[in-house]
CSV table of C-alpha atoms and ligand atoms in Angstrom, one decimal:
chain,number,residue,atom,x,y,z
Y,1,UNK,CA,18.9,-18.4,7.5
Y,2,UNK,CA,17.9,-21.7,6.1
Y,3,UNK,CA,14.3,-21.0,7.1
Y,4,UNK,CA,14.4,-17.6,5.4
Y,5,UNK,CA,15.4,-19.1,2.1
Y,6,UNK,CA,12.8,-21.8,2.3
Y,7,UNK,CA,9.8,-19.8,3.4
Y,8,UNK,CA,10.3,-16.2,2.5
Y,9,UNK,CA,8.3,-16.3,-0.8
Y,10,UNK,CA,5.9,-19.0,0.2
Y,11,UNK,CA,2.7,-16.9,-0.1
Y,12,UNK,CA,3.4,-15.5,-3.6
Y,13,UNK,CA,4.6,-18.9,-4.8
Y,14,UNK,CA,1.1,-20.2,-4.0
Y,15,UNK,CA,-0.2,-18.0,-7.0
Y,16,UNK,CA,-0.9,-20.2,-10.0
Y,17,UNK,CA,2.0,-20.0,-12.5
Y,18,UNK,CA,4.3,-18.0,-10.3
Y,19,UNK,CA,7.9,-18.8,-11.0
Y,20,UNK,CA,10.0,-17.1,-8.3
Y,21,UNK,CA,13.3,-18.1,-10.1
Y,22,UNK,CA,12.4,-15.9,-13.0
Y,23,UNK,CA,12.2,-12.9,-10.6
Y,24,UNK,CA,15.2,-14.0,-8.6
Y,25,UNK,CA,17.3,-14.1,-11.7
Y,26,UNK,CA,16.3,-10.7,-13.0
Y,27,UNK,CA,18.3,-7.5,-12.7
Y,28,UNK,CA,16.4,-4.2,-12.5
Y,29,UNK,CA,17.9,-0.7,-12.6
Y,30,UNK,CA,16.0,2.1,-10.7
Y,31,UNK,CA,17.0,5.7,-11.6
Y,32,UNK,CA,16.3,8.2,-8.9
Y,33,UNK,CA,16.2,8.2,-5.1
Y,34,UNK,CA,13.1,10.3,-4.2
Y,35,UNK,CA,9.7,9.0,-3.0
Y,36,UNK,CA,8.8,7.1,-6.1
Y,37,UNK,CA,12.2,5.4,-6.3
Y,38,UNK,CA,12.1,4.6,-2.6
Y,39,UNK,CA,8.7,2.9,-2.5
Y,40,UNK,CA,9.5,1.1,-5.8
Y,41,UNK,CA,12.8,-0.2,-4.7
Y,42,UNK,CA,11.3,-1.5,-1.4
Y,43,UNK,CA,8.6,-3.3,-3.4
Y,44,UNK,CA,11.0,-4.9,-5.8
Y,45,UNK,CA,13.4,-5.9,-3.0
Y,46,UNK,CA,10.4,-7.5,-1.1
Y,47,UNK,CA,9.3,-9.4,-4.2
Y,48,UNK,CA,12.8,-10.8,-4.5
Y,49,UNK,CA,14.2,-9.4,-7.7
Y,50,UNK,CA,17.7,-10.8,-7.9
Y,51,UNK,CA,19.6,-7.6,-8.4
Y,52,UNK,CA,18.2,-4.1,-7.7
Y,53,UNK,CA,20.6,-1.3,-8.6
Y,54,UNK,CA,19.6,2.3,-7.7
Y,55,UNK,CA,21.3,5.3,-9.4
Y,56,UNK,CA,21.4,8.8,-8.1
Y,57,UNK,CA,23.9,11.3,-6.8
Y,58,UNK,CA,21.6,13.1,-4.3
Y,59,UNK,CA,22.8,13.5,-0.7
Y,60,UNK,CA,20.7,14.2,2.4
Y,61,UNK,CA,21.3,15.6,5.9
Y,62,UNK,CA,17.9,15.2,7.6
Y,63,UNK,CA,15.4,13.0,5.7
Y,64,UNK,CA,11.7,13.9,5.5
Y,65,UNK,CA,9.3,11.1,6.7
Y,66,UNK,CA,8.2,10.8,3.0
Y,67,UNK,CA,11.6,9.2,2.4
Y,68,UNK,CA,10.9,6.6,5.1
Y,69,UNK,CA,13.7,4.2,4.0
Y,70,UNK,CA,16.3,6.9,4.7
Y,71,UNK,CA,14.8,7.4,8.2
Y,72,UNK,CA,15.2,3.7,8.9
Y,73,UNK,CA,18.8,3.4,7.6
Y,74,UNK,CA,21.8,4.1,9.8
Y,75,UNK,CA,23.7,5.4,6.8
Y,76,UNK,CA,23.7,9.2,6.2
Y,77,UNK,CA,25.0,11.3,3.3
Y,78,UNK,CA,24.4,9.5,0.0
Y,79,UNK,CA,20.7,8.6,-0.5
Y,80,UNK,CA,21.5,5.5,-2.7
Y,81,UNK,CA,23.9,4.2,-0.1
Y,82,UNK,CA,21.3,4.6,2.6
Y,83,UNK,CA,18.8,2.7,0.4
Y,84,UNK,CA,21.3,0.0,-0.2
Y,85,UNK,CA,21.8,-0.4,3.5
Y,86,UNK,CA,18.1,-0.6,4.5
Y,87,UNK,CA,16.9,-2.7,1.5
Y,88,UNK,CA,19.7,-5.2,2.2
Y,89,UNK,CA,18.2,-5.6,5.7
Y,90,UNK,CA,14.6,-5.8,4.4
Y,91,UNK,CA,15.6,-8.7,2.1
Y,92,UNK,CA,19.1,-10.1,2.5
Y,93,UNK,CA,18.5,-12.5,-0.4
Y,94,UNK,CA,18.4,-9.6,-2.9
Y,95,UNK,CA,21.6,-7.9,-4.2
Y,96,UNK,CA,20.8,-4.2,-3.7
Y,97,UNK,CA,23.5,-1.8,-5.0
Y,98,UNK,CA,23.5,1.9,-4.7
Y,99,UNK,CA,25.4,3.7,-7.4
Y,100,UNK,CA,26.2,7.3,-6.7
Y,101,UNK,CA,25.7,8.6,-10.2
Y,102,UNK,CA,23.3,11.0,-12.0
Y,103,UNK,CA,21.9,10.0,-15.4
Y,104,UNK,CA,22.8,13.3,-17.1
Y,105,UNK,CA,24.9,12.1,-20.1
Y,106,UNK,CA,25.1,9.0,-22.4
Y,107,UNK,CA,28.4,8.2,-20.7
Y,108,UNK,CA,26.8,8.0,-17.3
Y,109,UNK,CA,24.0,5.8,-18.8
Y,110,UNK,CA,26.7,3.2,-19.7
Y,111,UNK,CA,26.8,2.6,-15.9
Y,112,UNK,CA,23.3,1.0,-16.2
Y,113,UNK,CA,25.0,-2.2,-17.5
Y,114,UNK,CA,22.2,-3.8,-19.4
Y,115,UNK,CA,19.6,-4.7,-16.8
Y,116,UNK,CA,16.4,-6.7,-17.8
Y,117,UNK,CA,14.3,-3.6,-17.0
Y,118,UNK,CA,14.9,0.0,-16.2
Y,119,UNK,CA,12.6,2.0,-13.9
Y,120,UNK,CA,13.1,5.7,-14.4
Y,121,UNK,CA,11.5,7.3,-11.3
Y,122,UNK,CA,12.7,10.9,-11.4
Y,123,UNK,CA,10.8,14.0,-12.3
Y,124,UNK,CA,13.7,15.0,-14.6
Y,125,UNK,CA,13.0,15.1,-18.4
Y,126,UNK,CA,16.8,15.2,-18.9
Y,127,UNK,CA,17.3,12.0,-17.0
Y,128,UNK,CA,14.4,10.3,-18.8
Y,129,UNK,CA,15.9,11.3,-22.2
Y,130,UNK,CA,19.3,9.8,-21.4
Y,131,UNK,CA,17.7,6.6,-20.1
Y,132,UNK,CA,15.3,6.2,-23.1
Y,133,UNK,CA,18.2,6.6,-25.5
Y,134,UNK,CA,20.3,4.0,-23.7
Y,135,UNK,CA,17.3,1.6,-23.4
Y,136,UNK,CA,16.4,2.0,-27.1
Y,137,UNK,CA,19.9,1.2,-28.2
Y,138,UNK,CA,20.0,-2.0,-26.1
Y,139,UNK,CA,16.3,-2.9,-26.5
Y,140,UNK,CA,15.5,-2.8,-22.8
Y,141,UNK,CA,11.9,-1.9,-21.6
Y,142,UNK,CA,11.5,1.1,-19.4
Y,143,UNK,CA,8.9,1.9,-16.8
Y,144,UNK,CA,8.9,5.6,-16.6
Y,145,UNK,CA,7.2,7.3,-13.6
Y,146,UNK,CA,6.8,10.8,-12.3
Y,147,UNK,CA,4.7,12.3,-9.5
Y,148,UNK,CA,4.0,15.5,-7.7
Y,149,UNK,CA,2.3,15.8,-4.3
Y,150,UNK,CA,-1.1,14.6,-5.5
Y,151,UNK,CA,-0.9,13.0,-8.9
Y,152,UNK,CA,1.4,10.9,-10.9
Y,153,UNK,CA,1.6,8.6,-13.8
Y,154,UNK,CA,3.5,5.7,-15.2
Y,155,UNK,CA,4.4,4.9,-18.8
Y,156,UNK,CA,5.5,1.5,-19.9
Y,157,UNK,CA,7.9,2.1,-22.7
Y,158,UNK,CA,8.9,-0.7,-25.1
Y,159,UNK,CA,12.1,-0.1,-27.1
Y,160,UNK,CA,11.5,2.5,-29.9
Y,161,UNK,CA,8.3,3.9,-28.4
Y,162,UNK,CA,7.9,7.7,-28.8
Y,163,UNK,CA,5.9,8.3,-25.7
Y,164,UNK,CA,6.8,8.8,-22.1
Y,165,UNK,CA,6.9,12.6,-21.9
Y,166,UNK,CA,6.4,13.8,-18.3
Y,167,UNK,CA,7.8,17.3,-18.6
Y,168,UNK,CA,5.0,18.7,-16.5
Y,169,UNK,CA,6.5,17.2,-13.3
Y,170,UNK,CA,9.9,18.9,-13.7
Y,171,UNK,CA,11.2,20.4,-10.5
Y,172,UNK,CA,8.2,19.3,-8.4
Y,173,UNK,CA,8.5,17.3,-5.1
Y,174,UNK,CA,7.1,13.8,-5.1
Y,175,UNK,CA,4.4,13.1,-2.6
Y,176,UNK,CA,4.2,9.9,-0.5
Y,177,UNK,CA,0.6,9.1,-1.4
Y,178,UNK,CA,0.9,9.0,-5.2
Y,179,UNK,CA,4.4,7.4,-4.8
Y,180,UNK,CA,3.0,4.6,-2.6
Y,181,UNK,CA,0.0,3.9,-5.0
Y,182,UNK,CA,2.1,4.1,-8.1
Y,183,UNK,CA,5.0,2.0,-6.7
Y,184,UNK,CA,2.5,-0.9,-6.3
Y,185,UNK,CA,1.5,-0.5,-9.9
Y,186,UNK,CA,5.1,-0.2,-11.1
Y,187,UNK,CA,6.0,-3.4,-9.2
Y,188,UNK,CA,3.0,-5.2,-10.8
Y,189,UNK,CA,3.9,-4.0,-14.3
Y,190,UNK,CA,7.5,-5.0,-13.7
Y,191,UNK,CA,6.4,-8.5,-12.6
Y,192,UNK,CA,4.3,-8.8,-15.9
Y,193,UNK,CA,7.4,-7.9,-18.0
Y,194,UNK,CA,9.7,-10.3,-16.2
Y,195,UNK,CA,7.2,-13.1,-15.3
Y,196,UNK,CA,3.9,-12.9,-17.2
Y,197,UNK,CA,1.3,-15.2,-15.8
Y,198,UNK,CA,-0.3,-16.5,-19.0
Y,199,UNK,CA,-1.7,-14.9,-22.1
Y,200,UNK,CA,-3.1,-11.4,-21.7
Y,201,UNK,CA,-1.1,-10.7,-18.6
Y,202,UNK,CA,0.6,-7.8,-20.3
Y,203,UNK,CA,1.9,-4.5,-19.0
Y,204,UNK,CA,-0.3,-1.5,-19.4
Y,205,UNK,CA,0.8,1.4,-21.7
Y,206,UNK,CA,0.0,4.3,-19.5
Y,207,UNK,CA,-1.7,4.8,-16.0
Y,208,UNK,CA,-2.6,7.9,-14.0
Y,209,UNK,CA,-3.5,8.3,-10.4
Y,210,UNK,CA,-4.6,11.6,-8.9
Y,211,UNK,CA,-6.1,12.1,-5.4
Y,212,UNK,CA,-6.9,15.6,-6.6
Y,213,UNK,CA,-9.4,14.2,-9.1
Y,214,UNK,CA,-12.9,13.2,-8.0
Y,215,UNK,CA,-12.5,10.3,-10.5
Y,216,UNK,CA,-9.1,9.4,-8.9
Y,217,UNK,CA,-7.7,7.6,-11.9
Y,218,UNK,CA,-7.8,10.6,-14.2
Y,219,UNK,CA,-6.7,14.2,-14.3
Y,220,UNK,CA,-10.2,15.4,-15.0
Y,221,UNK,CA,-11.6,18.1,-12.8
Y,222,UNK,CA,-8.7,18.5,-10.5
Y,223,UNK,CA,-9.5,20.2,-7.2
Y,224,UNK,CA,-7.1,22.5,-5.5
Y,225,UNK,CA,-5.3,20.4,-2.9
Y,226,UNK,CA,-3.6,22.0,0.1
Y,227,UNK,CA,-1.8,20.6,3.0
Y,228,UNK,CA,-3.1,20.0,6.5
Y,229,UNK,CA,-1.6,19.2,9.9
Y,230,UNK,CA,-3.1,16.0,11.3
Y,231,UNK,CA,-1.2,16.2,14.6
Y,232,UNK,CA,-4.5,16.6,16.5
Y,233,UNK,CA,-6.1,13.6,14.9
Y,234,UNK,CA,-6.6,10.1,16.4
Y,235,UNK,CA,-7.0,7.0,14.2
Y,236,UNK,CA,-7.7,3.4,15.1
Y,237,UNK,CA,-6.3,0.9,12.7
Y,238,UNK,CA,-7.6,-2.7,12.9
Y,239,UNK,CA,-5.0,-5.1,11.6
Y,240,UNK,CA,-1.3,-4.5,11.2
Y,241,UNK,CA,-0.5,-7.1,8.5
Y,242,UNK,CA,0.3,-6.4,4.8
Y,243,UNK,CA,-2.4,-3.7,4.3
Y,244,UNK,CA,-1.6,-2.4,7.8
Y,245,UNK,CA,2.0,-1.9,7.0
Y,246,UNK,CA,1.2,0.4,4.0
Y,247,UNK,CA,-1.7,2.2,5.7
Y,248,UNK,CA,0.3,2.8,8.9
Y,249,UNK,CA,3.3,4.0,6.9
Y,250,UNK,CA,1.1,6.5,5.0
Y,251,UNK,CA,-0.5,7.8,8.2
Y,252,UNK,CA,2.9,8.3,9.9
Y,253,UNK,CA,4.2,10.1,6.9
Y,254,UNK,CA,1.0,12.3,6.8
Y,255,UNK,CA,1.8,13.2,10.4
Y,256,UNK,CA,-1.3,11.8,12.1
Y,257,UNK,CA,-0.9,12.6,15.8
Y,258,UNK,CA,-2.2,9.4,17.3
Y,259,UNK,CA,-2.4,6.0,15.6
Y,260,UNK,CA,-3.7,3.1,17.7
Y,261,UNK,CA,-3.1,-0.3,16.0
Y,262,UNK,CA,-4.8,-3.5,17.0
Y,263,UNK,CA,-3.5,-7.0,16.0
Y,264,UNK,CA,-3.2,-10.3,17.8
Y,265,UNK,CA,-0.8,-11.9,15.3
Y,266,UNK,CA,3.0,-12.3,15.5
Y,267,UNK,CA,5.4,-11.7,12.6
Y,268,UNK,CA,6.4,-14.8,10.6
Y,269,UNK,CA,9.1,-15.2,7.9
Y,270,UNK,CA,6.4,-15.8,5.3
Y,271,UNK,CA,5.1,-12.2,6.0
Y,272,UNK,CA,8.3,-10.5,5.0
Y,273,UNK,CA,7.8,-10.5,1.2
Y,274,UNK,CA,4.8,-8.1,1.8
Y,275,UNK,CA,5.1,-6.6,5.3
Y,276,UNK,CA,8.1,-4.5,4.5
Y,277,UNK,CA,8.5,-2.8,7.9
Y,278,UNK,CA,8.9,-6.2,9.8
Y,279,UNK,CA,12.4,-7.1,8.5
Y,280,UNK,CA,13.9,-7.3,12.0
Y,281,UNK,CA,10.7,-8.2,14.0
Y,282,UNK,CA,10.1,-11.9,13.4
Y,283,UNK,CA,8.4,-13.4,16.4
Y,284,UNK,CA,7.1,-10.0,17.7
Y,285,UNK,CA,3.5,-8.9,17.9
Y,286,UNK,CA,2.6,-7.1,14.7
Y,287,UNK,CA,0.8,-4.1,16.2
Y,288,UNK,CA,3.7,-3.4,18.6
Y,289,UNK,CA,6.4,-4.0,15.9
Y,290,UNK,CA,4.6,-1.6,13.5
Y,291,UNK,CA,4.2,1.1,16.1
Y,292,UNK,CA,7.9,1.0,16.9
Y,293,UNK,CA,8.8,1.5,13.2
Y,294,UNK,CA,6.2,4.3,12.7
Y,295,UNK,CA,7.8,6.2,15.6
Y,296,UNK,CA,11.2,5.9,13.9
Y,297,UNK,CA,9.8,7.2,10.6
Y,298,UNK,CA,8.0,10.1,12.2
Y,299,UNK,CA,8.8,10.7,15.9
Y,300,UNK,CA,5.9,13.2,16.1
Y,301,UNK,CA,3.4,10.3,15.5
Y,302,UNK,CA,2.3,8.7,18.7
Y,303,UNK,CA,1.8,5.2,17.4
Y,304,UNK,CA,0.5,2.6,19.9
Y,305,UNK,CA,0.4,-1.1,19.3
Y,306,UNK,CA,-2.3,-3.1,21.1
Y,307,UNK,CA,-2.1,-6.9,21.1
Y,308,UNK,CA,-5.7,-7.9,20.6
Y,309,UNK,CA,-8.6,-8.8,18.3
Y,310,UNK,CA,-11.6,-6.5,17.8
Y,311,UNK,CA,-14.7,-8.0,19.3
Y,312,UNK,CA,-17.6,-7.3,21.7
Y,313,UNK,CA,-15.1,-6.6,24.5
Y,314,UNK,CA,-13.9,-3.3,23.1
Y,315,UNK,CA,-16.8,-1.1,24.1
Y,316,UNK,CA,-14.8,0.6,26.8
Y,317,UNK,CA,-12.1,1.6,24.3
Y,318,UNK,CA,-14.6,3.4,22.1
Y,319,UNK,CA,-16.3,5.0,25.2
Y,320,UNK,CA,-13.0,6.4,26.4
Y,321,UNK,CA,-11.3,7.5,23.2
Y,322,UNK,CA,-12.6,10.1,20.8
Y,323,UNK,CA,-11.7,8.8,17.4
Y,324,UNK,CA,-11.5,10.8,14.1
Y,325,UNK,CA,-11.4,7.7,11.9
Y,326,UNK,CA,-11.4,3.9,12.0
Y,327,UNK,CA,-9.4,2.1,9.3
Y,328,UNK,CA,-10.1,-1.6,8.8
Y,329,UNK,CA,-7.1,-3.6,7.4
Y,330,UNK,CA,-8.3,-7.1,8.2
Y,331,UNK,CA,-8.9,-10.0,6.0
Y,332,UNK,CA,-12.2,-11.3,7.3
Y,333,UNK,CA,-15.8,-10.2,7.3
Y,334,UNK,CA,-16.5,-11.2,10.9
Y,335,UNK,CA,-14.0,-8.7,12.3
Y,336,UNK,CA,-15.3,-6.1,9.8
Y,337,UNK,CA,-18.8,-6.5,11.4
Y,338,UNK,CA,-17.3,-5.2,14.7
Y,339,UNK,CA,-15.4,-2.3,12.9
Y,340,UNK,CA,-18.8,-1.4,11.3
Y,341,UNK,CA,-20.7,-1.8,14.6
Y,342,UNK,CA,-18.5,0.6,16.4
Y,343,UNK,CA,-18.3,3.1,13.5
Y,344,UNK,CA,-22.1,3.2,13.2
Y,345,UNK,CA,-22.7,3.3,16.9
Y,346,UNK,CA,-20.2,6.1,17.7
Y,347,UNK,CA,-20.7,7.9,14.3
Y,348,UNK,CA,-17.0,7.6,13.4
Y,349,UNK,CA,-16.0,7.4,9.7
Y,350,UNK,CA,-14.7,4.0,8.6
Y,351,UNK,CA,-12.4,3.2,5.7
Y,352,UNK,CA,-12.3,-0.5,4.8
Y,353,UNK,CA,-9.9,-2.2,2.5
Y,354,UNK,CA,-9.5,-5.7,1.2
Y,355,UNK,CA,-7.1,-7.5,-1.1
Y,356,UNK,CA,-6.5,-10.7,-3.0
Y,357,UNK,CA,-3.4,-11.4,-5.1
Y,358,UNK,CA,-4.7,-9.5,-8.2
Y,359,UNK,CA,-7.5,-7.4,-6.8
Y,360,UNK,CA,-8.5,-5.1,-4.1
Y,361,UNK,CA,-11.2,-2.6,-3.1
Y,362,UNK,CA,-11.6,0.4,-0.8
Y,363,UNK,CA,-14.8,1.6,0.7
Y,364,UNK,CA,-15.5,4.7,2.7
Y,365,UNK,CA,-18.3,4.9,5.2
Y,366,UNK,CA,-19.1,8.5,6.3
Y,367,UNK,CA,-22.0,8.4,8.8
Y,368,UNK,CA,-25.1,10.0,7.2
Y,369,UNK,CA,-23.4,10.4,3.8
Y,370,UNK,CA,-22.6,6.9,2.5
Y,371,UNK,CA,-23.6,3.3,3.2
Y,372,UNK,CA,-22.2,1.3,6.1
Y,373,UNK,CA,-20.3,-2.0,5.6
Y,374,UNK,CA,-23.3,-4.1,6.6
Y,375,UNK,CA,-25.5,-2.5,3.9
Y,376,UNK,CA,-22.9,-3.1,1.3
Y,377,UNK,CA,-21.4,-6.5,2.2
Y,378,UNK,CA,-23.7,-8.0,4.9
Y,379,UNK,CA,-20.9,-8.3,7.3
Y,380,UNK,CA,-23.2,-8.9,10.3
Y,381,UNK,CA,-24.5,-12.2,8.7
Y,382,UNK,CA,-20.9,-13.2,8.1
Y,383,UNK,CA,-20.1,-12.7,11.8
Y,384,UNK,CA,-23.2,-14.7,12.8
Y,385,UNK,CA,-22.2,-17.6,10.4
Y,386,UNK,CA,-18.7,-17.7,11.8
Y,387,UNK,CA,-19.8,-17.8,15.5
Y,388,UNK,CA,-22.6,-20.3,14.9
Y,389,UNK,CA,-20.4,-22.7,12.8
Y,390,UNK,CA,-17.2,-22.1,14.8
Y,391,UNK,CA,-15.6,-22.0,11.4
Y,392,UNK,CA,-12.5,-19.9,12.1
Y,393,UNK,CA,-10.6,-21.0,9.0
Y,394,UNK,CA,-6.8,-20.6,9.1
Y,395,UNK,CA,-6.1,-21.8,5.5
Y,396,UNK,CA,-2.8,-20.5,4.1
Y,397,UNK,CA,-3.7,-18.2,1.3
Y,398,UNK,CA,-1.8,-16.7,-1.6
Y,399,UNK,CA,-0.8,-13.1,-1.2
Y,400,UNK,CA,1.5,-10.6,-2.8
Y,401,UNK,CA,2.9,-7.1,-2.0
Y,402,UNK,CA,1.4,-5.2,-5.0
Y,403,UNK,CA,-2.3,-5.3,-4.2
Y,404,UNK,CA,-1.6,-4.4,-0.5
Y,405,UNK,CA,0.6,-1.5,-1.4
Y,406,UNK,CA,-1.9,-0.1,-4.0
Y,407,UNK,CA,-4.9,-0.5,-1.7
Y,408,UNK,CA,-3.0,0.7,1.3
Y,409,UNK,CA,-1.9,3.9,-0.5
Y,410,UNK,CA,-5.4,4.5,-1.8
Y,411,UNK,CA,-6.8,4.1,1.7
Y,412,UNK,CA,-4.3,6.7,3.0
Y,413,UNK,CA,-5.5,9.2,0.4
Y,414,UNK,CA,-9.1,8.7,1.5
Y,415,UNK,CA,-8.1,9.0,5.1
Y,416,UNK,CA,-6.7,12.5,4.4
Y,417,UNK,CA,-9.9,13.4,2.6
Y,418,UNK,CA,-12.0,12.2,5.6
Y,419,UNK,CA,-9.9,14.2,8.1
Y,420,UNK,CA,-9.6,17.3,6.0
Y,421,UNK,CA,-12.1,17.5,3.0
Y,422,UNK,CA,-11.4,21.3,2.9
Y,423,UNK,CA,-7.8,20.7,2.0
Y,424,UNK,CA,-7.9,17.3,0.2
Y,425,UNK,CA,-11.3,17.2,-1.5
Y,426,UNK,CA,-14.2,14.9,-0.7
Y,427,UNK,CA,-13.7,11.2,0.0
Y,428,UNK,CA,-15.1,8.8,-2.5
Y,429,UNK,CA,-18.8,7.6,-2.2
Y,430,UNK,CA,-18.5,4.8,-4.7
Y,431,UNK,CA,-16.1,2.0,-4.2
Y,432,UNK,CA,-12.5,1.9,-5.6
Y,433,UNK,CA,-11.8,-1.3,-7.4
Y,434,UNK,CA,-8.4,-2.5,-8.4
Y,435,UNK,CA,-7.9,-5.4,-10.8
Y,436,UNK,CA,-4.4,-6.2,-12.1
Y,437,UNK,CA,-6.0,-8.1,-15.0
Y,438,UNK,CA,-8.4,-5.4,-16.2
Y,439,UNK,CA,-7.3,-3.2,-19.1
Y,440,UNK,CA,-7.8,0.0,-17.1
Y,441,UNK,CA,-6.4,-1.5,-13.8
Y,442,UNK,CA,-8.5,0.6,-11.4
Y,443,UNK,CA,-11.6,2.7,-11.2
Y,444,UNK,CA,-14.7,3.8,-9.2
Y,445,UNK,CA,-17.6,1.4,-9.3
Y,446,UNK,CA,-21.1,1.1,-7.9
Y,447,UNK,CA,-23.6,3.7,-6.8
Y,448,UNK,CA,-23.4,6.6,-4.3
Y,449,UNK,CA,-25.8,5.1,-1.8
Y,450,UNK,CA,-26.2,6.1,1.8
Y,451,UNK,CA,-27.9,4.5,4.8
Y,452,UNK,CA,-29.2,5.7,8.2
Y,453,UNK,CA,-28.3,2.6,10.2
Y,454,UNK,CA,-27.9,2.9,14.0
Y,455,UNK,CA,-26.5,0.5,16.6
Y,456,UNK,CA,-27.5,0.3,20.2
Y,457,UNK,CA,-26.3,-2.1,22.9
Y,458,UNK,CA,-23.6,-4.5,21.7
Y,459,UNK,CA,-25.0,-7.5,23.6
Y,460,UNK,CA,-28.5,-7.1,22.1
Y,461,UNK,CA,-27.0,-6.6,18.7
Y,462,UNK,CA,-24.9,-9.8,19.1
Y,463,UNK,CA,-28.0,-11.7,20.2
Y,464,UNK,CA,-29.9,-10.6,17.1
Y,465,UNK,CA,-26.9,-11.5,14.8
Y,466,UNK,CA,-26.5,-15.0,16.4
Y,467,UNK,CA,-30.3,-15.6,16.4
Y,468,UNK,CA,-30.5,-14.9,12.6
Y,469,UNK,CA,-27.5,-17.1,12.0
Y,470,UNK,CA,-29.0,-20.0,14.0
Y,471,UNK,CA,-32.3,-19.7,12.1
Y,472,UNK,CA,-30.5,-19.8,8.8
Y,473,UNK,CA,-28.5,-22.8,9.9
Y,474,UNK,CA,-31.7,-24.7,10.9
Y,475,UNK,CA,-33.3,-24.1,7.5
V,501,ZN,ZN1,-26.0,0.7,6.9
């Protein structure tokens, strides 16, 4: 336990200006217990908000994988009690309280008991009205969020604001993809309200995400989105860390039939503030621990954890297994060079994501239709440089849950589009960029380029990559 207290928040505390005690002292009320409230409450518990109280009176018998926290809990019946149980396991340092109450009258709102921040995460205009009135009277900021299966929005409401009308969502079910993406943004805006990092680090007023819009962060030109069954699809995920947790979770919820996951690392206490599915897996191999959790969340998903690092020795795997998609969730360009090699060689689509504490990006390579990772980032040269200089750096770097949850959710949306463009619309050709410090937070950037790269024998390719790196080093 002593080690948990000492190390748990170590990676986020490396961020300049981060004051964990401000977060640890803050009380937050979350109204609702559907997908948005679930993902949001998990994010806030992971970050270490001192008190997280969740309000709803909904009950459940058999949870859908979308409500993954209920699937992981041993409590049945009351949704908020199941959330209290599982979130208490995810972070024992946070006081998580489930209150079995619906916000349908001013008298019920009195149960909110003056938190520092209220997150209204239902699709109910009646609940929002009650919460806004309570918050205005006591001058408490509200982050109001709603979502349907494909789009959702958040509104940061300061006391007295008139906005925050989300009537359009009434009665609609909340989808896991918009919930996952928006929960990352909600957690980041909550962090800005409770612990701003300097001037200008202010919460946004309003934010929209729609995987049904070709622009993604707008409701313009919505395409008709259906549903598909991914039970026949096979995906390889490289890396089962912070990004991997959120991508793997999304793939399991989407019902992908086979998910192979590759990681050589073991779970450490310092991972737990971001890698939310590893709460009881310290010391275990990450890929295997994640596979075990995904099978609990969706028993129809054949998740397989492989203890290993992608390199030139994986040719046999790609020769033997027909993949529909490769998803790269690693944090280094050298490994991305191998993901890219195999994607180009075997003509398998590749989704690559990367994060830093306040930023992240998603790139989709669809053979013949968009540019590969080497054309965009020169990953082959990075691999050559690493091998020639033997510079495998293991510096401890700052990291935080929000960018990983946002980018992970965005990658899952693109994965659905790759696997079923008929039902989910075309995957992006530009890059998605997320920046916590930009006024718009996220958007599509760059051009819609494509390449016609090919790859042959891996040994010959490695020889060329190393040769170029040696020449460069000699210069
Ligand atoms: Zn290329």
